[in-house]
Structure formats: C-alpha cells, structure tokens
PDB file of C-alpha atoms in Angstrom:
ATOM      1  CA  GLU D  22     151.286  -1.790  -7.739  1.00 66.00           C
ATOM      2  CA  ALA D  23     147.478  -0.995  -8.582  1.00 81.00           C
ATOM      3  CA  GLY D  24     144.943  -3.621  -7.473  1.00 93.00           C
ATOM      4  CA  VAL D  25     141.590  -4.649  -8.687  1.00 96.00           C
ATOM      5  CA  VAL D  26     139.420  -2.023  -9.381  1.00 96.00           C
ATOM      6  CA  GLN D  27     135.527  -2.472  -9.506  1.00 97.00           C
ATOM      7  CA  SER D  28     132.651   0.093 -10.455  1.00 97.00           C
ATOM      8  CA  PRO D  29     130.613   1.117  -9.524  1.00 97.00           C
ATOM      9  CA  ARG D  30     131.132   1.062  -5.491  1.00 96.00           C
ATOM     10  CA  TYR D  31     127.123   0.806  -5.048  1.00 97.00           C
ATOM     11  CA  LYS D  32     124.104   0.404  -7.089  1.00 97.00           C
ATOM     12  CA  ILE D  33     120.350   0.731  -6.312  1.00 97.00           C
ATOM     13  CA  ILE D  34     118.191  -0.270  -9.148  1.00 97.00           C
ATOM     14  CA  GLU D  35     114.141  -1.533  -9.322  1.00 97.00           C
ATOM     15  CA  LYS D  36     113.509  -4.919 -10.023  1.00 96.00           C
ATOM     16  CA  LYS D  37     113.388  -6.106 -13.917  1.00 96.00           C
ATOM     17  CA  GLN D  38     115.770  -3.245 -14.566  1.00 97.00           C
ATOM     18  CA  PRO D  39     119.241  -4.334 -16.110  1.00 97.00           C
ATOM     19  CA  VAL D  40     122.516  -3.540 -14.224  1.00 98.00           C
ATOM     20  CA  ALA D  41     126.103  -4.082 -15.091  1.00 98.00           C
ATOM     21  CA  PHE D  42     129.269  -4.134 -13.160  1.00 97.00           C
ATOM     22  CA  TRP D  43     132.857  -3.515 -14.301  1.00 97.00           C
ATOM     23  CA  CYS D  44     136.126  -4.994 -13.440  1.00 97.00           C
ATOM     24  CA  ASN D  45     140.048  -4.281 -14.131  1.00 96.00           C
ATOM     25  CA  PRO D  46     142.029  -7.007 -12.871  1.00 96.00           C
ATOM     26  CA  ILE D  47     145.739  -6.671 -11.904  1.00 95.00           C
ATOM     27  CA  SER D  48     147.910  -6.085 -14.875  1.00 93.00           C
ATOM     28  CA  GLY D  49     149.342  -9.235 -16.175  1.00 91.00           C
ATOM     29  CA  HIS D  50     146.688 -11.589 -14.538  1.00 92.00           C
ATOM     30  CA  ASN D  51     145.418 -13.920 -17.122  1.00 91.00           C
ATOM     31  CA  THR D  52     142.751 -15.563 -14.506  1.00 92.00           C
ATOM     32  CA  LEU D  53     139.874 -13.522 -13.572  1.00 94.00           C
ATOM     33  CA  TYR D  54     137.018 -14.434 -11.384  1.00 95.00           C
ATOM     34  CA  TRP D  55     133.311 -13.163 -10.502  1.00 97.00           C
ATOM     35  CA  TYR D  56     132.054 -13.906  -7.316  1.00 96.00           C
ATOM     36  CA  LEU D  57     128.558 -13.540  -5.482  1.00 97.00           C
ATOM     37  CA  GLN D  58     128.809 -12.601  -1.805  1.00 95.00           C
ATOM     38  CA  ASN D  59     125.438 -12.945   0.149  1.00 94.00           C
ATOM     39  CA  LEU D  60     125.089 -11.441   3.592  1.00 91.00           C
ATOM     40  CA  GLY D  61     126.644 -13.515   6.040  1.00 88.00           C
ATOM     41  CA  GLN D  62     128.126 -15.923   3.532  1.00 91.00           C
ATOM     42  CA  GLY D  63     131.255 -16.554   2.038  1.00 93.00           C
ATOM     43  CA  PRO D  64     132.010 -15.685  -1.798  1.00 94.00           C
ATOM     44  CA  GLU D  65     130.472 -18.116  -4.314  1.00 94.00           C
ATOM     45  CA  LEU D  66     132.027 -18.611  -7.632  1.00 94.00           C
ATOM     46  CA  LEU D  67     129.904 -17.196 -10.887  1.00 96.00           C
ATOM     47  CA  ILE D  68     132.767 -17.582 -13.646  1.00 95.00           C
ATOM     48  CA  ARG D  69     136.176 -18.068 -13.980  1.00 93.00           C
ATOM     49  CA  TYR D  70     138.204 -16.601 -17.283  1.00 93.00           C
ATOM     50  CA  GLU D  71     141.341 -17.625 -18.422  1.00 91.00           C
ATOM     51  CA  ASN D  72     142.539 -15.133 -20.963  1.00 90.00           C
ATOM     52  CA  GLU D  73     139.193 -14.399 -23.108  1.00 91.00           C
ATOM     53  CA  GLU D  74     137.770 -17.765 -22.213  1.00 91.00           C
ATOM     54  CA  ALA D  75     135.163 -18.878 -19.606  1.00 92.00           C
ATOM     55  CA  VAL D  76     136.530 -22.131 -18.403  1.00 90.00           C
ATOM     56  CA  ASP D  77     134.028 -22.343 -15.286  1.00 90.00           C
ATOM     57  CA  ASP D  78     130.784 -20.908 -15.670  1.00 92.00           C
ATOM     58  CA  SER D  79     128.887 -23.944 -14.179  1.00 89.00           C
ATOM     59  CA  GLN D  80     127.410 -21.367 -11.442  1.00 91.00           C
ATOM     60  CA  LEU D  81     126.400 -18.499 -13.456  1.00 94.00           C
ATOM     61  CA  PRO D  82     122.674 -18.235 -13.825  1.00 92.00           C
ATOM     62  CA  LYS D  83     122.424 -18.045 -17.754  1.00 92.00           C
ATOM     63  CA  ASP D  84     118.917 -16.860 -17.912  1.00 94.00           C
ATOM     64  CA  ARG D  85     119.485 -13.630 -16.430  1.00 96.00           C
ATOM     65  CA  PHE D  86     123.284 -13.270 -15.944  1.00 96.00           C
ATOM     66  CA  SER D  87     125.756 -12.726 -18.666  1.00 96.00           C
ATOM     67  CA  ALA D  88     129.630 -11.701 -18.298  1.00 97.00           C
ATOM     68  CA  GLU D  89     132.384 -10.945 -21.093  1.00 95.00           C
ATOM     69  CA  ARG D  90     136.366 -10.364 -20.924  1.00 95.00           C
ATOM     70  CA  LEU D  91     137.062  -8.659 -23.959  1.00 84.00           C
ATOM     71  CA  LYS D  92     140.955  -9.059 -24.932  1.00 86.00           C
ATOM     72  CA  GLY D  93     141.475 -10.892 -21.774  1.00 84.00           C
ATOM     73  CA  VAL D  94     141.582  -7.715 -19.552  1.00 92.00           C
ATOM     74  CA  ASP D  95     138.848  -5.976 -18.492  1.00 96.00           C
ATOM     75  CA  SER D  96     135.404  -7.817 -17.730  1.00 97.00           C
ATOM     76  CA  THR D  97     131.947  -6.738 -17.358  1.00 97.00           C
ATOM     77  CA  LEU D  98     129.100  -8.741 -15.565  1.00 98.00           C
ATOM     78  CA  LYS D  99     125.473  -7.958 -16.439  1.00 97.00           C
ATOM     79  CA  ILE D 100     122.085  -9.210 -14.861  1.00 97.00           C
ATOM     80  CA  GLN D 101     118.815  -8.665 -17.082  1.00 96.00           C
ATOM     81  CA  PRO D 102     116.226  -8.663 -15.381  1.00 96.00           C
ATOM     82  CA  ALA D 103     117.406  -7.836 -11.816  1.00 96.00           C
ATOM     83  CA  GLU D 104     115.330  -9.635  -9.314  1.00 96.00           C
ATOM     84  CA  LEU D 105     115.088  -8.786  -5.496  1.00 96.00           C
ATOM     85  CA  GLY D 106     117.299 -12.005  -4.522  1.00 95.00           C
ATOM     86  CA  ASP D 107     120.074 -10.478  -6.563  1.00 97.00           C
ATOM     87  CA  SER D 108     120.857  -8.135  -3.576  1.00 97.00           C
ATOM     88  CA  ALA D 109     124.412  -8.868  -2.928  1.00 97.00           C
ATOM     89  CA  VAL D 110     128.146  -8.018  -3.424  1.00 96.00           C
ATOM     90  CA  TYR D 111     129.597  -8.951  -6.276  1.00 97.00           C
ATOM     91  CA  LEU D 112     133.345  -9.538  -6.428  1.00 96.00           C
ATOM     92  CA  CYS D 113     135.810  -9.587  -9.093  1.00 97.00           C
ATOM     93  CA  ALA D 114     139.299 -10.996  -8.404  1.00 95.00           C
ATOM     94  CA  SER D 115     142.326 -11.790 -10.528  1.00 94.00           C
ATOM     95  CA  SER D 116     145.284 -14.045 -10.170  1.00 92.00           C
ATOM     96  CA  SER D 117     148.667 -15.363 -12.152  1.00 88.00           C
ATOM     97  CA  GLY D 118     149.551 -18.894 -12.674  1.00 71.00           C
ATOM     98  CA  LEU D 119     147.262 -22.218 -11.671  1.00 67.00           C
ATOM     99  CA  ALA D 120     143.881 -21.586 -10.530  1.00 66.00           C
ATOM    100  CA  GLY D 121     143.493 -23.236  -7.390  1.00 73.00           C
ATOM    101  CA  GLN D 122     146.892 -22.681  -5.954  1.00 77.00           C
ATOM    102  CA  GLU D 123     147.640 -19.011  -6.764  1.00 84.00           C
ATOM    103  CA  THR D 124     146.592 -15.885  -4.533  1.00 88.00           C
ATOM    104  CA  GLN D 125     143.651 -14.315  -5.423  1.00 92.00           C
ATOM    105  CA  TYR D 126     143.409 -10.636  -5.251  1.00 93.00           C
ATOM    106  CA  PHE D 127     139.973  -8.993  -4.804  1.00 95.00           C
ATOM    107  CA  GLY D 128     138.548  -5.707  -5.668  1.00 95.00           C
ATOM    108  CA  PRO D 129     136.417  -3.863  -3.035  1.00 94.00           C
ATOM    109  CA  GLY D 130     132.992  -5.332  -4.638  1.00 95.00           C
ATOM    110  CA  THR D 131     129.913  -3.541  -6.018  1.00 96.00           C
ATOM    111  CA  ARG D 132     127.169  -3.645  -3.253  1.00 96.00           C
ATOM    112  CA  LEU D 133     123.715  -4.138  -5.383  1.00 97.00           C
ATOM    113  CA  LEU D 134     120.494  -3.426  -4.068  1.00 97.00           C
ATOM    114  CA  VAL D 135     117.529  -4.494  -6.034  1.00 97.00           C
ATOM    115  CA  LEU D 136     114.327  -2.499  -4.806  1.00 97.00           C
TER     116      LEU D 136
ATOM    117  CA  ALA B  16     133.024 -32.197  -3.596  1.00 70.00           C
ATOM    118  CA  GLN B  17     135.003 -30.244  -1.173  1.00 77.00           C
ATOM    119  CA  SER B  18     133.248 -28.393   1.528  1.00 89.00           C
ATOM    120  CA  VAL B  19     134.323 -26.005   4.539  1.00 94.00           C
ATOM    121  CA  THR B  20     132.621 -25.847   7.764  1.00 95.00           C
ATOM    122  CA  GLN B  21     133.526 -22.868  10.082  1.00 96.00           C
ATOM    123  CA  LEU B  22     131.812 -23.612  12.995  1.00 90.00           C
ATOM    124  CA  ASP B  23     132.060 -20.223  14.954  1.00 94.00           C
ATOM    125  CA  SER B  24     130.263 -17.419  13.284  1.00 95.00           C
ATOM    126  CA  GLN B  25     131.408 -14.961  15.726  1.00 97.00           C
ATOM    127  CA  VAL B  26     134.291 -14.878  17.887  1.00 97.00           C
ATOM    128  CA  PRO B  27     134.694 -12.181  20.502  1.00 97.00           C
ATOM    129  CA  VAL B  28     138.061 -11.444  22.603  1.00 97.00           C
ATOM    130  CA  PHE B  29     139.783  -8.851  24.362  1.00 97.00           C
ATOM    131  CA  GLU B  30     142.909  -7.119  23.105  1.00 97.00           C
ATOM    132  CA  GLU B  31     146.178  -9.049  23.432  1.00 97.00           C
ATOM    133  CA  ALA B  32     144.508 -12.412  24.277  1.00 98.00           C
ATOM    134  CA  PRO B  33     145.185 -15.114  22.067  1.00 98.00           C
ATOM    135  CA  VAL B  34     142.378 -16.234  19.514  1.00 98.00           C
ATOM    136  CA  GLU B  35     141.999 -19.516  17.465  1.00 98.00           C
ATOM    137  CA  LEU B  36     139.524 -19.489  14.666  1.00 98.00           C
ATOM    138  CA  ARG B  37     138.522 -22.853  13.488  1.00 97.00           C
ATOM    139  CA  CYS B  38     138.008 -24.526  10.111  1.00 97.00           C
ATOM    140  CA  ASN B  39     137.180 -27.915   9.000  1.00 96.00           C
ATOM    141  CA  TYR B  40     137.090 -29.167   5.437  1.00 94.00           C
ATOM    142  CA  SER B  41     135.808 -32.214   3.660  1.00 90.00           C
ATOM    143  CA  SER B  42     137.632 -33.927   0.670  1.00 79.00           C
ATOM    144  CA  SER B  43     138.586 -37.048  -0.967  1.00 71.00           C
ATOM    145  CA  VAL B  44     141.643 -35.754  -2.177  1.00 77.00           C
ATOM    146  CA  SER B  45     144.484 -33.579  -1.389  1.00 78.00           C
ATOM    147  CA  VAL B  46     143.997 -30.037  -1.127  1.00 85.00           C
ATOM    148  CA  TYR B  47     145.092 -26.696  -0.752  1.00 90.00           C
ATOM    149  CA  LEU B  48     143.985 -24.595   2.139  1.00 93.00           C
ATOM    150  CA  PHE B  49     143.667 -20.831   2.310  1.00 95.00           C
ATOM    151  CA  TRP B  50     142.767 -17.811   5.315  1.00 97.00           C
ATOM    152  CA  TYR B  51     141.457 -14.871   3.687  1.00 97.00           C
ATOM    153  CA  VAL B  52     140.171 -11.661   5.928  1.00 97.00           C
ATOM    154  CA  GLN B  53     137.800  -9.032   4.727  1.00 94.00           C
ATOM    155  CA  TYR B  54     137.707  -5.781   6.199  1.00 92.00           C
ATOM    156  CA  PRO B  55     134.682  -3.436   6.364  1.00 87.00           C
ATOM    157  CA  ASN B  56     133.577  -2.319   2.550  1.00 81.00           C
ATOM    158  CA  GLN B  57     136.539  -3.985   1.362  1.00 85.00           C
ATOM    159  CA  GLY B  58     137.446  -6.763  -0.577  1.00 88.00           C
ATOM    160  CA  LEU B  59     139.152 -10.343   0.487  1.00 93.00           C
ATOM    161  CA  GLN B  60     142.953 -10.269   1.210  1.00 95.00           C
ATOM    162  CA  LEU B  61     145.179 -13.143   1.900  1.00 95.00           C
ATOM    163  CA  LEU B  62     146.448 -14.094   5.232  1.00 96.00           C
ATOM    164  CA  LEU B  63     148.024 -17.315   4.404  1.00 96.00           C
ATOM    165  CA  LYS B  64     147.911 -20.778   2.180  1.00 93.00           C
ATOM    166  CA  TYR B  65     148.965 -24.331   2.586  1.00 93.00           C
ATOM    167  CA  LEU B  66     149.977 -25.771  -0.475  1.00 89.00           C
ATOM    168  CA  SER B  67     152.326 -28.295   0.694  1.00 87.00           C
ATOM    169  CA  GLY B  68     155.233 -29.137   3.108  1.00 87.00           C
ATOM    170  CA  SER B  69     155.454 -27.875   6.869  1.00 89.00           C
ATOM    171  CA  THR B  70     152.102 -28.353   8.226  1.00 90.00           C
ATOM    172  CA  LEU B  71     152.556 -24.973  10.333  1.00 96.00           C
ATOM    173  CA  VAL B  72     151.931 -21.709   7.965  1.00 96.00           C
ATOM    174  CA  LYS B  73     152.664 -18.520   9.097  1.00 96.00           C
ATOM    175  CA  GLY B  74     150.859 -15.338   7.371  1.00 95.00           C
ATOM    176  CA  ILE B  75     150.678 -11.705   7.714  1.00 94.00           C
ATOM    177  CA  ASN B  76     149.897  -9.547  10.941  1.00 93.00           C
ATOM    178  CA  GLY B  77     151.018 -12.296  13.298  1.00 96.00           C
ATOM    179  CA  PHE B  78     148.891 -15.332  12.071  1.00 97.00           C
ATOM    180  CA  GLU B  79     149.515 -18.746  11.503  1.00 97.00           C
ATOM    181  CA  ALA B  80     147.871 -21.676  10.820  1.00 97.00           C
ATOM    182  CA  GLU B  81     148.370 -25.451  11.160  1.00 95.00           C
ATOM    183  CA  PHE B  82     147.300 -28.287   8.597  1.00 94.00           C
ATOM    184  CA  ASN B  83     145.856 -31.451  10.134  1.00 93.00           C
ATOM    185  CA  LYS B  84     145.212 -33.925   7.730  1.00 90.00           C
ATOM    186  CA  SER B  85     143.888 -36.662  10.254  1.00 91.00           C
ATOM    187  CA  GLN B  86     141.711 -34.564  11.651  1.00 92.00           C
ATOM    188  CA  THR B  87     140.899 -32.703   8.475  1.00 93.00           C
ATOM    189  CA  SER B  88     141.284 -28.846  10.231  1.00 95.00           C
ATOM    190  CA  PHE B  89     142.826 -26.135   9.424  1.00 96.00           C
ATOM    191  CA  HIS B  90     142.952 -23.688  12.240  1.00 97.00           C
ATOM    192  CA  LEU B  91     143.864 -20.150  12.490  1.00 98.00           C
ATOM    193  CA  ARG B  92     145.672 -18.589  15.377  1.00 98.00           C
ATOM    194  CA  LYS B  93     147.215 -15.475  16.569  1.00 98.00           C
ATOM    195  CA  PRO B  94     148.969 -15.464  20.158  1.00 97.00           C
ATOM    196  CA  SER B  95     148.066 -11.859  20.679  1.00 97.00           C
ATOM    197  CA  VAL B  96     144.931  -9.580  18.950  1.00 97.00           C
ATOM    198  CA  HIS B  97     144.941  -6.311  18.148  1.00 97.00           C
ATOM    199  CA  ILE B  98     141.976  -4.035  17.913  1.00 96.00           C
ATOM    200  CA  SER B  99     142.458  -3.487  13.951  1.00 95.00           C
ATOM    201  CA  ASP B 100     142.105  -7.409  13.731  1.00 97.00           C
ATOM    202  CA  THR B 101     138.262  -7.043  14.122  1.00 97.00           C
ATOM    203  CA  ALA B 102     137.019  -8.326  10.539  1.00 97.00           C
ATOM    204  CA  GLU B 103     135.605 -11.301   8.813  1.00 97.00           C
ATOM    205  CA  TYR B 104     137.932 -14.228   8.128  1.00 98.00           C
ATOM    206  CA  PHE B 105     137.031 -16.741   5.461  1.00 97.00           C
ATOM    207  CA  CYS B 106     138.588 -20.247   5.295  1.00 97.00           C
ATOM    208  CA  ALA B 107     138.614 -21.642   1.802  1.00 94.00           C
ATOM    209  CA  VAL B 108     139.554 -25.046   0.455  1.00 92.00           C
ATOM    210  CA  SER B 109     140.495 -26.374  -3.519  1.00 87.00           C
ATOM    211  CA  GLU B 110     141.432 -29.422  -4.765  1.00 78.00           C
ATOM    212  CA  GLY B 111     144.127 -29.556  -7.497  1.00 70.00           C
ATOM    213  CA  PHE B 112     143.247 -26.773  -9.917  1.00 68.00           C
ATOM    214  CA  GLN B 113     140.011 -26.532  -9.194  1.00 71.00           C
ATOM    215  CA  LYS B 114     138.094 -23.429  -8.006  1.00 82.00           C
ATOM    216  CA  LEU B 115     138.243 -22.037  -4.300  1.00 89.00           C
ATOM    217  CA  VAL B 116     135.129 -23.153  -2.068  1.00 91.00           C
ATOM    218  CA  PHE B 117     134.656 -20.568   1.003  1.00 94.00           C
ATOM    219  CA  GLY B 118     133.305 -21.294   4.259  1.00 95.00           C
ATOM    220  CA  THR B 119     130.684 -18.696   5.735  1.00 96.00           C
ATOM    221  CA  GLY B 120     133.008 -16.837   7.794  1.00 96.00           C
ATOM    222  CA  THR B 121     133.524 -15.869  11.425  1.00 98.00           C
ATOM    223  CA  ARG B 122     133.618 -12.558  12.671  1.00 97.00           C
ATOM    224  CA  LEU B 123     136.616 -11.537  14.810  1.00 97.00           C
ATOM    225  CA  LEU B 124     135.586  -8.685  17.420  1.00 97.00           C
ATOM    226  CA  VAL B 125     138.556  -7.448  19.311  1.00 97.00           C
ATOM    227  CA  SER B 126     137.467  -5.099  22.514  1.00 96.00           C
ATOM    228  CA  PRO B 127     139.386  -2.949  24.432  1.00 95.00           C
TER     229      PRO B 127
END
C-alpha cells in the first residue's frame, strides 16, 4: 500500500515569493491534515479536511496561507507571499474514520527554506 | 484546552539498556493518547495509542506505554533499546473528536 506522498521534498525560495506544496493521501482516506513543524517542535495543525470540506482551519494564517482539496483527494497548500519565519517542515497526513481516534499516516514532509 | 508536556528534550542511553520517555498531559475531559516516532528526514509513524480499556498498551518495535489517569501521564518504555531506536519521539493527546496536540518531542540517542 502506498503511503502519503508529498512533493517537493525540499524547496528554497526568496522572501515574498509564492510557494506551493502538494499532497496525495492514502487511497480511501477521507480525512487530510496539513501540519507545520518548526525546528525542535512537534507538529501543529494548520488545517483539517473531511473529504472536500475544511472542518478546522482555525490555525491557518489566512492572510498568506491557502489550501484546497479538490475532489476530496489530493490537496495543495500555498503560501503567498512567503516570509522568513515560514521556514519549516510542512507535513501532510491522512486518516480514515473518526478524527481524534484514528491513526494518522504522515508523509515525509516538505522542508521549506525562505531566504 | 488540552496540552502535552515532554520534559526531556533529549535522552541518551546505551544499547540494550532500558529507557523511559516521559509524557504528561492536561485535559479536563477524557482523552485519547498517542506516541509517534520520527526518524531523520521521515514523517511520523504511530508507535501505539490508548483509546480505552487496559491502561498498559503495547506497540510496535517492543515499545509499551502505561496510561495513568491520576497522574495524567502516558510514559513510553522499552526494556532494551537498539541503535535503530535513535529517533525523535512525540507524545500527542486528543479530546473526543478534536485535533491531535503534540508535545515538543524527546530525542532518544542510543550509543553502542
């Protein structure tokens, strides 16, 4: 069974430039998560999707971050414009069943460096 | 709101020695508890989880954890570690159908 796929694995951009991350969850998983992981910290939820609906985006900085999950499968997370403080690892995860109880399966992440 | 505290940022240990990674949580309601492991340049992988029932939970790779409600703890243990256990370990908590909240992680360093 294929795991959660993320691309790119690494991205280096200059500040004020836009950047996008892509995630393909495990087949059949209706719940998709985007997390931000700063160096030396645990993952922090940015947004959670149930199928196509964003059910928890309270921690997403909406002035510069946006996300979409068309057709309830793949998802894209975008930052525009990027700031120096956005340098971090962006993790995508997916799960089936009930949020909060079900195992989340994580992708390898996209490491972003903003110069 | 729930929170998780992992007091030890780093735990050095020799190979074949036992190890305990500590996790305490705060919540006003019943919780679900998880331990995830993150190997270098990889995503997180579930080690074990407590949802209900027996307070001693066994996971993969010989790890186990015990849920202690009175002490609000969920410490992770392994009786004999291997070099390959070197990784970052994250404790996480959720309330009901809410989001997972992760601790800051504990880096386990296993030396020969």
